[in-house]
Short mmCIF file of C-alpha atoms in Angstrom, two decimals:
data_model
loop_
_atom_site.label_atom_id
_atom_site.label_comp_id
_atom_site.label_asym_id
_atom_site.label_seq_id
_atom_site.Cartn_x
_atom_site.Cartn_y
_atom_site.Cartn_z
CA MET A 1 -51.90 41.38 -43.03
CA GLY A 2 -49.28 40.46 -40.47
CA CYS A 3 -51.67 38.09 -38.84
CA ASN A 4 -52.48 36.41 -42.18
CA GLN A 5 -48.76 35.90 -42.86
CA ARG A 6 -48.12 34.51 -39.38
CA CYS A 7 -51.18 32.29 -39.61
CA GLY A 8 -50.00 30.96 -42.98
CA LEU A 9 -46.54 30.18 -41.62
CA LEU A 10 -48.05 28.47 -38.59
CA THR A 11 -50.37 26.43 -40.81
CA VAL A 12 -47.47 25.23 -42.97
CA ALA A 13 -45.46 24.39 -39.84
CA ILE A 14 -48.38 22.32 -38.57
CA ILE A 15 -48.59 20.52 -41.93
CA GLY A 16 -44.86 19.72 -41.65
CA ALA A 17 -45.40 18.35 -38.14
CA VAL A 18 -48.26 16.20 -39.43
CA LEU A 19 -46.02 14.84 -42.22
CA ALA A 20 -43.26 14.00 -39.71
CA ILE A 21 -45.77 12.31 -37.42
CA LEU A 22 -47.23 10.43 -40.40
CA GLY A 23 -43.75 9.17 -41.26
CA GLY A 24 -43.31 7.98 -37.68
CA VAL A 25 -46.75 6.35 -37.67
CA LEU A 26 -45.85 4.48 -40.86
CA ILE A 27 -43.08 2.61 -39.00
CA PRO A 28 -45.38 0.41 -36.86
CA VAL A 29 -48.06 0.35 -39.56
CA GLY A 30 -45.49 -0.64 -42.19
CA ASN A 31 -43.95 -3.23 -39.92
CA HIS A 32 -47.39 -4.69 -39.31
CA PHE A 33 -47.97 -4.85 -43.06
CA VAL A 34 -44.59 -6.53 -43.62
CA GLN A 35 -45.17 -9.06 -40.84
CA LYS A 36 -48.61 -9.89 -42.16
CA THR A 37 -47.26 -10.44 -45.68
CA ILE A 38 -44.33 -12.56 -44.46
CA LYS A 39 -46.57 -14.67 -42.24
CA ARG A 40 -48.71 -15.38 -45.27
CA GLU A 41 -45.95 -16.00 -47.80
CA ALA A 42 -43.48 -17.87 -45.54
CA VAL A 43 -45.84 -20.74 -44.73
CA ILE A 44 -45.39 -23.87 -46.82
CA GLU A 45 -48.86 -23.92 -48.33
CA LYS A 46 -49.93 -24.03 -51.95
CA GLY A 47 -49.76 -20.61 -53.57
CA THR A 48 -47.10 -19.09 -51.28
CA ILE A 49 -43.54 -18.11 -52.17
CA ALA A 50 -42.22 -20.57 -49.57
CA TYR A 51 -44.14 -23.45 -51.13
CA GLN A 52 -42.83 -22.69 -54.62
CA ASN A 53 -39.24 -22.55 -53.38
CA TRP A 54 -39.71 -25.70 -51.32
CA VAL A 55 -41.15 -27.81 -54.16
CA ILE A 56 -38.67 -26.64 -56.81
CA PRO A 57 -35.19 -25.60 -55.65
CA GLY A 58 -34.70 -21.88 -56.19
CA SER A 59 -31.12 -22.37 -57.32
CA PRO A 60 -28.97 -25.19 -58.68
CA ILE A 61 -27.20 -27.23 -56.00
CA TYR A 62 -23.67 -28.39 -56.74
CA ARG A 63 -21.36 -30.77 -54.90
CA GLN A 64 -17.66 -30.27 -55.42
CA PHE A 65 -15.29 -33.04 -54.36
CA TRP A 66 -11.59 -32.82 -53.55
CA LEU A 67 -10.03 -36.28 -53.16
CA PHE A 68 -6.80 -36.87 -51.25
CA ASP A 69 -4.14 -38.59 -53.37
CA VAL A 70 -1.33 -40.43 -51.53
CA GLN A 71 2.06 -39.28 -52.85
CA ASN A 72 4.19 -41.97 -51.12
CA PRO A 73 2.20 -45.23 -51.41
CA GLU A 74 5.20 -47.59 -51.29
CA GLU A 75 6.59 -46.04 -48.11
CA VAL A 76 3.19 -46.19 -46.46
CA MET A 77 2.57 -49.86 -47.28
CA GLN A 78 6.13 -51.15 -46.73
CA ASN A 79 7.32 -49.04 -43.80
CA GLY A 80 4.13 -47.76 -42.19
CA SER A 81 5.16 -44.19 -42.97
CA ALA A 82 2.69 -41.33 -42.60
CA PRO A 83 0.83 -40.81 -45.88
CA VAL A 84 1.67 -37.58 -47.68
CA LEU A 85 -1.59 -36.27 -49.11
CA LYS A 86 -2.30 -33.95 -52.02
CA GLN A 87 -5.85 -32.94 -52.85
CA LYS A 88 -7.18 -33.33 -56.40
CA GLY A 89 -10.27 -31.43 -57.44
CA PRO A 90 -12.76 -30.10 -57.71
CA TYR A 91 -14.88 -32.75 -59.39
CA THR A 92 -18.32 -31.18 -59.59
CA TYR A 93 -21.80 -32.71 -59.73
CA ARG A 94 -25.20 -31.08 -59.94
CA MET A 95 -27.67 -32.54 -57.45
CA ARG A 96 -31.30 -32.37 -56.32
CA TYR A 97 -32.51 -30.18 -59.17
CA LYS A 98 -35.77 -32.10 -59.67
CA PRO A 99 -39.00 -30.97 -57.95
CA LYS A 100 -40.29 -32.92 -54.97
CA GLU A 101 -42.77 -35.67 -55.82
CA ASN A 102 -45.74 -37.43 -54.19
CA ILE A 103 -46.44 -34.47 -51.90
CA THR A 104 -49.20 -35.49 -49.49
CA GLU A 105 -50.91 -33.23 -46.97
CA TYR A 106 -52.19 -34.60 -43.66
CA PHE A 107 -54.75 -33.37 -41.15
CA ASP A 108 -52.08 -32.68 -38.50
CA ASN A 109 -50.44 -29.90 -40.57
CA THR A 110 -47.73 -32.15 -41.96
CA LEU A 111 -46.50 -32.92 -45.45
CA SER A 112 -44.75 -36.01 -46.72
CA TYR A 113 -42.77 -36.08 -49.95
CA PHE A 114 -40.11 -37.79 -52.06
CA GLN A 115 -37.05 -35.87 -53.17
CA PRO A 116 -35.54 -37.21 -56.45
CA ASN A 117 -31.79 -37.23 -55.92
CA ILE A 118 -30.40 -37.03 -59.45
CA ILE A 119 -26.62 -36.69 -59.78
CA ARG A 120 -25.03 -35.25 -62.94
CA PHE A 121 -21.33 -34.76 -63.56
CA GLU A 122 -20.39 -31.23 -64.69
CA PRO A 123 -17.12 -31.46 -66.69
CA ASP A 124 -16.94 -27.68 -67.28
CA LEU A 125 -16.85 -27.11 -63.51
CA SER A 126 -14.26 -29.84 -62.86
CA ILE A 127 -10.50 -30.05 -63.27
CA GLY A 128 -10.68 -33.36 -65.10
CA SER A 129 -12.91 -36.32 -65.92
CA GLU A 130 -14.49 -38.91 -63.67
CA ASN A 131 -11.89 -41.35 -65.00
CA ASP A 132 -9.03 -39.52 -63.25
CA THR A 133 -7.37 -41.87 -60.77
CA VAL A 134 -6.58 -41.37 -57.09
CA THR A 135 -4.45 -43.47 -54.72
CA THR A 136 -6.15 -43.72 -51.38
CA VAL A 137 -7.01 -46.10 -48.58
CA ASN A 138 -8.67 -49.40 -49.55
CA LEU A 139 -12.22 -48.92 -48.30
CA ALA A 140 -13.08 -52.62 -47.99
CA VAL A 141 -9.76 -53.67 -46.39
CA VAL A 142 -9.96 -50.99 -43.68
CA ALA A 143 -13.67 -51.42 -42.94
CA ALA A 144 -13.75 -55.22 -42.82
CA PRO A 145 -12.03 -55.69 -39.41
CA ALA A 146 -14.44 -53.17 -37.85
CA LEU A 147 -17.42 -55.09 -39.22
CA PHE A 148 -16.12 -58.61 -38.48
CA LYS A 149 -14.24 -58.72 -35.18
CA ALA A 150 -13.99 -62.49 -34.64
CA GLY A 151 -10.42 -63.80 -34.92
CA LEU A 152 -11.31 -66.73 -37.19
CA ILE A 153 -13.21 -64.49 -39.62
CA GLN A 154 -10.31 -62.04 -39.71
CA ALA A 155 -7.89 -64.88 -40.49
CA LEU A 156 -10.11 -65.91 -43.41
CA MET A 157 -10.34 -62.31 -44.57
CA ASP A 158 -6.56 -62.15 -44.69
CA ILE A 159 -6.55 -65.15 -47.04
CA TRP A 160 -9.20 -63.57 -49.28
CA MET A 161 -7.32 -60.25 -49.32
CA LYS A 162 -4.09 -61.95 -50.37
CA SER A 163 -5.75 -64.02 -53.07
CA SER A 164 -7.45 -60.91 -54.50
CA LYS A 165 -4.21 -58.86 -54.23
CA SER A 166 -5.91 -56.28 -52.04
CA TYR A 167 -3.61 -54.02 -50.04
CA PHE A 168 -3.88 -51.17 -47.56
CA LEU A 169 -3.87 -48.62 -50.40
CA GLN A 170 -5.48 -48.81 -53.82
CA THR A 171 -5.78 -46.72 -56.99
CA ARG A 172 -9.27 -46.11 -58.31
CA SER A 173 -11.07 -43.67 -60.58
CA VAL A 174 -12.92 -40.72 -59.10
CA LYS A 175 -16.23 -42.17 -60.27
CA GLU A 176 -15.53 -45.55 -58.65
CA LEU A 177 -14.50 -44.06 -55.32
CA LEU A 178 -17.52 -41.77 -55.13
CA TRP A 179 -20.34 -43.91 -56.47
CA GLY A 180 -19.17 -47.49 -56.14
CA TYR A 181 -17.17 -50.35 -57.66
CA GLU A 182 -17.12 -54.13 -57.37
CA ASP A 183 -14.36 -54.91 -54.91
CA PRO A 184 -12.15 -57.98 -55.66
CA PHE A 185 -11.69 -58.80 -51.96
CA LEU A 186 -15.42 -58.65 -51.22
CA LYS A 187 -16.10 -60.86 -54.22
CA LYS A 188 -14.01 -63.61 -52.56
CA ILE A 189 -16.22 -63.66 -49.46
CA PRO A 190 -18.69 -66.54 -49.92
CA MET A 191 -21.39 -65.00 -47.69
CA SER A 192 -24.18 -63.69 -49.92
CA LYS A 193 -25.27 -61.08 -47.37
CA VAL A 194 -21.95 -59.23 -47.65
CA PRO A 195 -22.28 -56.52 -50.35
CA LYS A 196 -19.76 -56.87 -53.16
CA VAL A 197 -19.86 -53.21 -54.18
CA VAL A 198 -18.31 -50.43 -52.11
CA GLY A 199 -17.94 -46.66 -52.54
CA VAL A 200 -17.89 -43.55 -50.37
CA PHE A 201 -21.48 -42.68 -51.34
CA TYR A 202 -22.65 -46.16 -52.34
CA PRO A 203 -25.49 -46.99 -52.52
CA VAL A 204 -26.60 -43.79 -54.22
CA SER A 205 -30.08 -42.86 -53.02
CA ILE A 206 -32.25 -42.09 -56.04
CA ASN A 207 -35.14 -40.86 -53.90
CA SER A 208 -35.02 -39.55 -50.36
CA LYS A 209 -38.21 -39.34 -48.34
CA GLY A 210 -39.11 -36.92 -45.63
CA LYS A 211 -41.91 -35.49 -43.57
CA LEU A 212 -42.17 -32.07 -41.98
CA PHE A 213 -44.56 -30.00 -39.95
CA THR A 214 -45.99 -26.80 -41.41
CA TYR A 215 -47.49 -24.16 -39.17
CA ASN A 216 -50.15 -21.67 -40.12
CA ASN A 217 -48.92 -19.44 -37.32
CA TYR A 218 -45.38 -19.43 -38.57
CA LEU A 219 -44.03 -17.10 -35.90
CA ALA A 220 -45.46 -19.00 -32.96
CA SER A 221 -43.66 -22.19 -33.93
CA LYS A 222 -40.58 -22.46 -36.09
CA LEU A 223 -40.73 -24.69 -39.13
CA ARG A 224 -39.07 -27.91 -38.08
CA VAL A 225 -38.03 -31.12 -39.75
CA ILE A 226 -39.58 -33.35 -37.12
CA PHE A 227 -39.14 -36.64 -38.91
CA PHE A 228 -35.93 -38.02 -40.35
CA LEU A 229 -37.09 -41.11 -42.19
CA PHE A 230 -40.29 -40.56 -40.16
CA GLN A 231 -38.57 -40.59 -36.75
CA ARG A 232 -38.52 -37.87 -34.11
CA THR A 233 -35.10 -39.01 -32.91
CA VAL A 234 -32.16 -40.89 -34.40
CA ARG A 235 -30.79 -43.94 -32.63
CA TYR A 236 -27.15 -43.14 -33.31
CA TRP A 237 -26.66 -40.94 -30.25
CA GLN A 238 -27.65 -41.20 -26.62
CA SER A 239 -29.80 -38.69 -24.75
CA TYR A 240 -30.55 -35.28 -26.30
CA CYS A 241 -27.88 -35.71 -28.99
CA GLY A 242 -30.29 -37.99 -30.86
CA MET A 243 -33.07 -35.41 -31.13
CA VAL A 244 -33.99 -34.17 -34.61
CA ASN A 245 -34.03 -30.41 -34.10
CA GLY A 246 -34.36 -27.50 -36.47
CA THR A 247 -35.16 -27.21 -40.16
CA ASP A 248 -33.57 -28.73 -43.23
CA ALA A 249 -31.53 -25.46 -43.52
CA ALA A 250 -33.42 -24.36 -46.66
CA SER A 251 -35.42 -21.92 -44.55
CA PHE A 252 -35.85 -20.77 -40.98
CA HIS A 253 -38.47 -18.74 -39.13
CA PRO A 254 -39.08 -15.15 -40.32
CA PHE A 255 -37.44 -12.14 -38.66
CA VAL A 256 -34.18 -13.88 -37.84
CA ASN A 257 -32.15 -12.18 -35.13
CA LYS A 258 -28.35 -11.93 -35.10
CA SER A 259 -28.17 -13.03 -31.47
CA GLU A 260 -29.87 -16.39 -31.95
CA GLU A 261 -28.55 -19.78 -33.08
CA LEU A 262 -30.08 -21.39 -36.15
CA ARG A 263 -30.59 -25.13 -35.78
CA PHE A 264 -30.88 -27.61 -38.64
CA PHE A 265 -30.65 -31.36 -39.16
CA SER A 266 -28.00 -32.72 -41.54
CA SER A 267 -28.43 -36.25 -42.86
CA ASP A 268 -24.76 -36.20 -43.94
CA ILE A 269 -23.61 -36.19 -40.33
CA CYS A 270 -26.72 -37.87 -38.88
CA ARG A 271 -27.33 -35.16 -36.28
CA SER A 272 -28.71 -31.71 -35.63
CA ILE A 273 -26.29 -28.81 -35.50
CA SER A 274 -26.47 -25.06 -35.01
CA ALA A 275 -24.96 -22.00 -36.69
CA LYS A 276 -24.09 -18.60 -35.22
CA PHE A 277 -24.15 -15.14 -36.81
CA GLU A 278 -20.84 -14.00 -38.29
CA SER A 279 -21.40 -11.05 -40.63
CA GLU A 280 -23.74 -9.17 -42.92
CA GLN A 281 -23.59 -9.98 -46.64
CA ILE A 282 -25.07 -8.61 -49.86
CA VAL A 283 -25.97 -11.23 -52.48
CA LYS A 284 -27.51 -10.02 -55.74
CA ASP A 285 -28.54 -6.77 -54.05
CA ILE A 286 -30.31 -8.63 -51.23
CA PRO A 287 -29.07 -8.01 -47.64
CA LEU A 288 -28.36 -11.30 -45.84
CA TYR A 289 -27.09 -12.54 -42.47
CA ARG A 290 -24.23 -15.05 -42.64
CA PHE A 291 -24.39 -17.82 -40.04
CA VAL A 292 -21.44 -20.20 -39.68
CA ILE A 293 -20.84 -23.52 -37.93
CA PRO A 294 -18.71 -22.55 -34.92
CA PRO A 295 -15.66 -24.53 -33.72
CA SER A 296 -17.70 -25.60 -30.68
CA ALA A 297 -19.93 -27.79 -32.89
CA PHE A 298 -17.27 -30.51 -33.12
CA ALA A 299 -15.30 -29.53 -30.02
CA SER A 300 -14.44 -31.96 -27.24
CA PRO A 301 -16.74 -32.20 -24.21
CA ILE A 302 -14.03 -30.39 -22.23
CA THR A 303 -14.53 -27.32 -24.42
CA ASN A 304 -18.23 -27.85 -25.06
CA PRO A 305 -19.92 -30.06 -22.41
CA ASP A 306 -23.04 -30.37 -24.61
CA ASN A 307 -21.02 -32.65 -26.91
CA VAL A 308 -20.51 -35.34 -24.30
CA CYS A 309 -23.06 -37.68 -25.90
CA PHE A 310 -21.28 -37.38 -29.27
CA CYS A 311 -18.15 -38.90 -27.71
CA THR A 312 -18.51 -42.61 -28.53
CA ASP A 313 -14.95 -44.00 -28.55
CA ILE A 314 -12.86 -43.37 -25.43
CA SER A 315 -9.67 -44.67 -27.08
CA ILE A 316 -9.77 -42.58 -30.27
CA SER A 317 -10.87 -39.43 -28.45
CA GLU A 318 -8.38 -40.00 -25.61
CA ASN A 319 -11.05 -40.01 -22.94
CA CYS A 320 -13.14 -37.40 -24.79
CA THR A 321 -10.37 -34.79 -24.65
CA LEU A 322 -9.82 -34.48 -28.42
CA GLY A 323 -12.07 -32.40 -30.65
CA GLY A 324 -12.79 -31.81 -34.31
CA MET A 325 -13.93 -35.37 -35.17
CA LEU A 326 -17.37 -36.94 -35.19
CA ASP A 327 -17.66 -40.72 -35.14
CA ILE A 328 -20.67 -41.62 -37.32
CA SER A 329 -19.93 -45.36 -37.58
CA SER A 330 -23.27 -46.21 -35.95
CA CYS A 331 -24.96 -44.23 -38.74
CA LYS A 332 -22.94 -46.08 -41.41
CA ALA A 333 -23.74 -49.68 -40.46
CA GLY A 334 -20.60 -50.02 -38.34
CA LYS A 335 -18.10 -48.78 -40.94
CA PRO A 336 -15.40 -46.71 -39.20
CA VAL A 337 -16.42 -43.39 -40.77
CA TYR A 338 -15.42 -40.13 -39.12
CA ILE A 339 -16.57 -36.65 -40.14
CA SER A 340 -14.52 -33.48 -39.74
CA LEU A 341 -14.26 -30.08 -41.33
CA PRO A 342 -12.00 -30.01 -44.43
CA HIS A 343 -8.27 -30.46 -43.76
CA PHE A 344 -9.06 -31.10 -40.08
CA LEU A 345 -10.06 -27.46 -39.54
CA HIS A 346 -10.46 -26.79 -35.78
CA ALA A 347 -9.38 -30.38 -34.98
CA SER A 348 -6.96 -31.24 -32.18
CA LYS A 349 -3.29 -31.26 -33.18
CA GLU A 350 -3.03 -34.98 -32.33
CA PHE A 351 -4.93 -35.86 -35.52
CA PHE A 352 -2.21 -34.22 -37.65
CA GLN A 353 0.56 -36.49 -36.32
CA PHE A 354 0.03 -39.42 -38.70
CA VAL A 355 -0.90 -37.66 -41.96
CA LYS A 356 0.99 -35.01 -43.89
CA GLY A 357 -0.12 -32.35 -46.37
CA LEU A 358 -3.25 -30.98 -44.72
CA LYS A 359 -3.62 -27.19 -44.78
CA PRO A 360 -6.76 -26.00 -42.96
CA ASP A 361 -8.03 -22.58 -43.97
CA LYS A 362 -10.88 -20.95 -42.07
CA GLU A 363 -12.35 -19.02 -45.00
CA GLU A 364 -12.03 -21.81 -47.55
CA HIS A 365 -13.19 -24.67 -45.34
CA LYS A 366 -15.93 -23.23 -43.11
CA THR A 367 -19.63 -24.02 -43.53
CA PHE A 368 -21.97 -21.04 -43.81
CA LEU A 369 -25.61 -20.16 -44.46
CA ASP A 370 -26.59 -16.75 -45.87
CA VAL A 371 -30.12 -16.17 -44.59
CA GLU A 372 -32.48 -13.37 -45.62
CA PRO A 373 -33.50 -12.17 -42.12
CA ILE A 374 -37.05 -10.98 -42.87
CA THR A 375 -38.32 -14.16 -44.55
CA GLY A 376 -35.84 -16.62 -43.04
CA PHE A 377 -35.03 -18.08 -46.47
CA THR A 378 -31.51 -19.38 -47.11
CA LEU A 379 -30.42 -17.78 -50.39
CA HIS A 380 -26.76 -18.81 -50.43
CA PHE A 381 -24.90 -21.58 -48.60
CA ALA A 382 -21.74 -23.66 -48.61
CA LYS A 383 -21.74 -26.94 -46.66
CA ARG A 384 -18.18 -28.23 -46.31
CA LEU A 385 -17.36 -31.58 -44.75
CA GLN A 386 -14.53 -34.09 -44.85
CA ILE A 387 -15.02 -37.85 -44.89
CA ASN A 388 -12.38 -39.94 -43.15
CA LEU A 389 -11.82 -43.57 -42.18
CA LEU A 390 -10.40 -44.78 -38.90
CA VAL A 391 -7.37 -46.99 -39.61
CA LYS A 392 -6.13 -49.43 -36.98
CA PRO A 393 -3.13 -51.77 -36.98
CA ASN A 394 -4.13 -55.44 -37.08
CA PRO A 395 -1.62 -58.30 -36.63
CA LYS A 396 -4.06 -60.83 -38.12
CA ILE A 397 -4.37 -58.99 -41.44
CA THR A 398 -1.23 -58.66 -43.52
CA ALA A 399 -2.40 -55.50 -45.30
CA LEU A 400 -2.76 -53.71 -41.94
CA ARG A 401 0.24 -55.20 -40.13
CA LYS A 402 2.73 -52.42 -40.92
CA ILE A 403 0.51 -49.68 -39.50
CA LYS A 404 2.19 -48.36 -36.35
CA HIS A 405 -0.67 -46.49 -34.68
CA HIS A 406 -4.38 -45.93 -35.18
CA PHE A 407 -5.15 -42.72 -37.05
CA ILE A 408 -7.84 -40.87 -39.03
CA PHE A 409 -7.25 -41.20 -42.79
CA PRO A 410 -8.76 -38.38 -44.93
CA ILE A 411 -10.47 -39.63 -48.11
CA LEU A 412 -12.12 -36.51 -49.52
CA TRP A 413 -13.80 -33.28 -48.65
CA LEU A 414 -16.86 -31.80 -50.28
CA ASN A 415 -18.44 -28.43 -50.76
CA GLU A 416 -22.18 -28.52 -51.37
CA THR A 417 -23.14 -25.04 -52.49
CA ALA A 418 -25.97 -23.06 -54.02
CA ILE A 419 -26.85 -19.43 -54.61
CA ILE A 420 -30.21 -17.96 -55.56
CA GLY A 421 -30.60 -17.74 -59.34
CA ASP A 422 -31.00 -14.44 -61.17
CA GLU A 423 -34.66 -15.03 -62.01
CA LYS A 424 -35.55 -16.02 -58.44
CA ALA A 425 -33.53 -13.07 -57.12
CA ASP A 426 -35.53 -10.68 -59.33
CA ILE A 427 -38.79 -12.13 -58.01
CA PHE A 428 -37.56 -11.96 -54.42
CA ARG A 429 -36.46 -8.34 -54.75
CA SER A 430 -39.76 -7.31 -56.38
CA LYS A 431 -41.95 -9.09 -53.81
CA VAL A 432 -39.93 -8.53 -50.65
CA THR A 433 -36.78 -6.40 -50.73
CA ASN A 434 -37.93 -3.57 -52.99
CA LYS A 435 -41.25 -3.18 -51.18
CA ILE A 436 -39.51 -2.92 -47.84
CA LYS A 437 -36.96 -0.45 -49.27
CA LEU A 438 -39.80 1.64 -50.70
CA LEU A 439 -41.64 1.61 -47.39
CA ASN A 440 -38.50 2.60 -45.46
CA PHE A 441 -37.74 5.32 -48.00
CA LEU A 442 -41.28 6.69 -47.71
CA GLN A 443 -41.09 6.68 -43.91
CA LEU A 444 -37.74 8.44 -43.86
CA THR A 445 -38.72 10.97 -46.56
CA LEU A 446 -41.92 11.98 -44.78
CA MET A 447 -40.12 12.35 -41.46
CA ILE A 448 -37.26 14.44 -42.94
CA ILE A 449 -39.44 16.66 -45.15
CA GLY A 450 -42.03 17.08 -42.40
CA SER A 451 -39.38 17.95 -39.80
CA VAL A 452 -37.66 20.45 -42.12
CA ILE A 453 -40.95 22.14 -43.01
CA PHE A 454 -42.07 22.24 -39.40
CA LEU A 455 -38.82 23.72 -38.05
CA GLY A 456 -38.30 26.08 -41.00
CA PHE A 457 -41.72 27.62 -40.97
CA LEU A 458 -41.88 27.65 -37.17
CA VAL A 459 -38.67 29.72 -37.10
CA ALA A 460 -40.07 31.97 -39.84
CA PHE A 461 -43.28 32.40 -37.83
CA PHE A 462 -41.40 33.62 -34.75
CA LEU A 463 -39.14 35.87 -36.83
CA CYS A 464 -42.17 37.36 -38.50
CA LYS A 465 -43.90 37.81 -35.18
CA GLY A 466 -40.82 39.60 -33.78
CA LYS A 467 -40.78 42.09 -36.69
CA SER A 468 -44.49 42.91 -36.58
CA PRO A 469 -45.38 46.49 -35.40
CA LYS A 470 -46.69 46.87 -31.93
#
């Protein structure tokens, strides 16, 4: 009888050990199952989750604009005083909510497509209407000397500016500044090739085209946007700075690691850039990794030597010692456009000398991507950039004669943001997150129950054996 009891206890202990081992075995088996599923679903091919999210955006994309309004226009124009700026906004637009069109597959594992770029004003998400006015730098007056450097042409431009009553500063509606207006000074120029309409985002691109590689073996090669307007490199930068690296930031390779940098190409700044891990986030019950653009991305070559080929103007950058600004004039047909983070975040203190009212805030003005690490999908992001113009004094042009020193003039900053919608989040949780949670729960449960049974009944077996009569 004693033997039967001890044998029963030993049998149960062995069963517990088997359950614990089974739980341990499920870890590599489960991981293999997860990897196999992700490899299948993360490839941009018809029928996969990645393809559905790529063709139709999984969440609405909004662009919020804050425009800088000059509070002391008379002092600036008459005395060359530093402009005192006050931001007005947000003015919010919904963008890129149409599915991609004309998707064509090629034999070399590439896809080409057109992305309809529809822009719709959202009054309920804005502080006012598009007709609100802002006093800011005169886009045409400031850009003209950079585009036409000959002394005779500049003398003629001064005449046309005076006759059109165009000054260093102007007051325009939000809609005009963003999307374009017919400029009175440009209308005076008799050359037909000179555009008469100007705006920060003019001309508005109705359709943007692109081409990307897709890989069947998604883990062996990261999804990359190889072609920007069907080019492997951009001509705006010398050397490796002109390479088109990374994705379009909508997705990255599966099984993202915290220690790596995520690279993506941004058409807004005409270059590739990378983001580094900052923190873990939970968005709609989905665990995510937050990657942010580090200060080194726009740092001077002294701080970050890799940025040496982004230094294009020795004078403005003071021999490449100043950071926080990116000259993209070559990408904007010669217009003196500079990109920074909002309110000159992480920029050198020298840029704050000639403008007043900027208040950089790390949390409010940083760019981040919240990436689901298993699939590599970006489920939440905020891309924040500031658009500025380089202003230079010019003795030949009356409107620019009172300016005392060249400086970077902030026009606006934007926040392009999106977060996965509730319906898409439900689908994602059911197909990915919940299955992985269930698998992990099953693994852990089997290991705990099996270990408890094994140890409990093993102890009981030895206790029983010790009490048995000799």
